CSV table of C-alpha atoms in Angstrom, one decimal:
chain,number,residue,atom,x,y,z
A,1,PHE,CA,337.0,104.1,71.1
A,2,ILE,CA,339.6,105.6,68.8
A,3,LEU,CA,340.8,108.9,70.1
A,4,ASN,CA,342.9,111.5,68.2
A,5,PRO,CA,344.3,113.5,71.1
A,6,ASN,CA,345.3,116.3,68.8
A,7,ALA,CA,341.8,116.9,67.3
A,8,ARG,CA,340.4,120.3,68.0
A,9,THR,CA,343.6,121.4,69.7
A,10,GLY,CA,343.2,118.8,72.4
A,11,LYS,CA,339.5,119.3,73.1
A,12,GLY,CA,338.7,115.6,72.3
A,13,GLN,CA,341.3,114.5,74.8
A,14,LYS,CA,339.8,116.8,77.5
A,15,ILE,CA,336.2,115.5,76.8
A,16,TRP,CA,337.5,112.0,77.0
A,17,LYS,CA,339.3,112.5,80.4
A,18,ASP,CA,336.6,114.7,82.0
A,19,LYS,CA,333.4,113.2,80.8
A,20,LEU,CA,333.6,109.9,78.9
A,21,LEU,CA,336.2,108.1,80.8
A,22,PRO,CA,334.5,108.5,84.2
A,23,ALA,CA,331.2,107.4,82.7
A,24,LEU,CA,332.7,104.4,81.1
A,25,ARG,CA,334.4,103.3,84.3
A,26,ALA,CA,331.2,103.7,86.2
A,27,SER,CA,329.3,101.6,83.7
A,28,ARG,CA,331.4,98.5,84.3
A,29,ARG,CA,330.9,97.5,80.7
A,30,PRO,CA,333.9,96.3,78.7
A,31,TRP,CA,335.6,98.9,76.4
A,32,LYS,CA,339.0,99.7,74.9
A,33,VAL,CA,340.6,102.9,73.8
A,34,PHE,CA,343.1,103.3,71.0
A,35,TYR,CA,345.1,106.6,70.7
A,36,THR,CA,346.2,107.7,67.2
A,37,HIS,CA,349.8,108.8,67.1
A,38,PHE,CA,350.4,109.8,63.4
A,39,PRO,CA,348.5,110.4,60.2
A,40,GLY,CA,347.0,107.2,58.9
A,41,HIS,CA,347.2,105.5,62.3
A,42,CYS,CA,343.4,105.4,62.7
A,43,THR,CA,343.1,103.6,59.4
A,44,GLN,CA,345.6,100.9,60.6
A,45,ILE,CA,343.7,100.5,63.9
A,46,VAL,CA,340.3,100.1,62.1
A,47,GLU,CA,341.8,97.6,59.6
A,48,GLN,CA,342.9,95.4,62.5
A,49,LEU,CA,339.6,95.7,64.3
A,50,THR,CA,337.5,94.8,61.2
A,51,ARG,CA,339.5,91.9,59.7
A,52,PRO,CA,337.3,89.2,58.2
A,53,GLY,CA,336.6,86.4,60.6
A,54,GLY,CA,336.8,88.5,63.8
A,55,SER,CA,334.1,89.4,66.2
A,56,PRO,CA,331.8,92.3,65.5
A,57,VAL,CA,332.9,95.6,67.1
A,58,THR,CA,331.4,99.0,67.8
A,59,ILE,CA,333.7,101.8,67.0
A,60,VAL,CA,333.4,105.3,68.4
A,61,ILE,CA,335.6,108.0,66.9
A,62,LEU,CA,336.8,111.0,69.0
A,63,GLY,CA,338.4,113.3,66.5
A,64,GLY,CA,337.7,115.5,63.6
A,65,ASP,CA,336.7,114.9,59.9
A,66,GLY,CA,340.2,113.5,59.1
A,67,THR,CA,340.0,110.9,61.9
A,68,LEU,CA,336.5,109.9,60.8
A,69,ASN,CA,337.6,109.7,57.1
A,70,GLU,CA,340.5,107.4,58.1
A,71,ALA,CA,338.2,105.2,60.1
A,72,VAL,CA,335.8,104.7,57.3
A,73,ASN,CA,338.6,104.0,54.8
A,74,GLY,CA,340.1,101.4,57.2
A,75,ILE,CA,337.0,99.2,57.4
A,76,LYS,CA,338.0,95.8,55.8
A,77,ASP,CA,334.7,93.9,56.5
A,78,PHE,CA,331.6,95.9,57.1
A,79,SER,CA,329.9,92.9,58.6
A,80,GLN,CA,332.4,93.3,61.5
A,81,ILE,CA,330.8,96.6,62.5
A,82,GLY,CA,328.2,96.0,65.2
């Protein structure tokens, strides 16, 4: 999960804390969350997650259009997206 805590004036952060986080904890499935801290940070995170030769990952974006755009632009190897 990549979360932009400032998206929609903090609404994404609230949804994460109130709904998604409890459900993920209850699922007992492995997951990680990465918070964006500045413009372009989502791109950097996705670049690291999709480096050639890594394991496939599923990426869920919690943010607005800008965060989603950054994520798509950060994909280095589309075969790494599972």
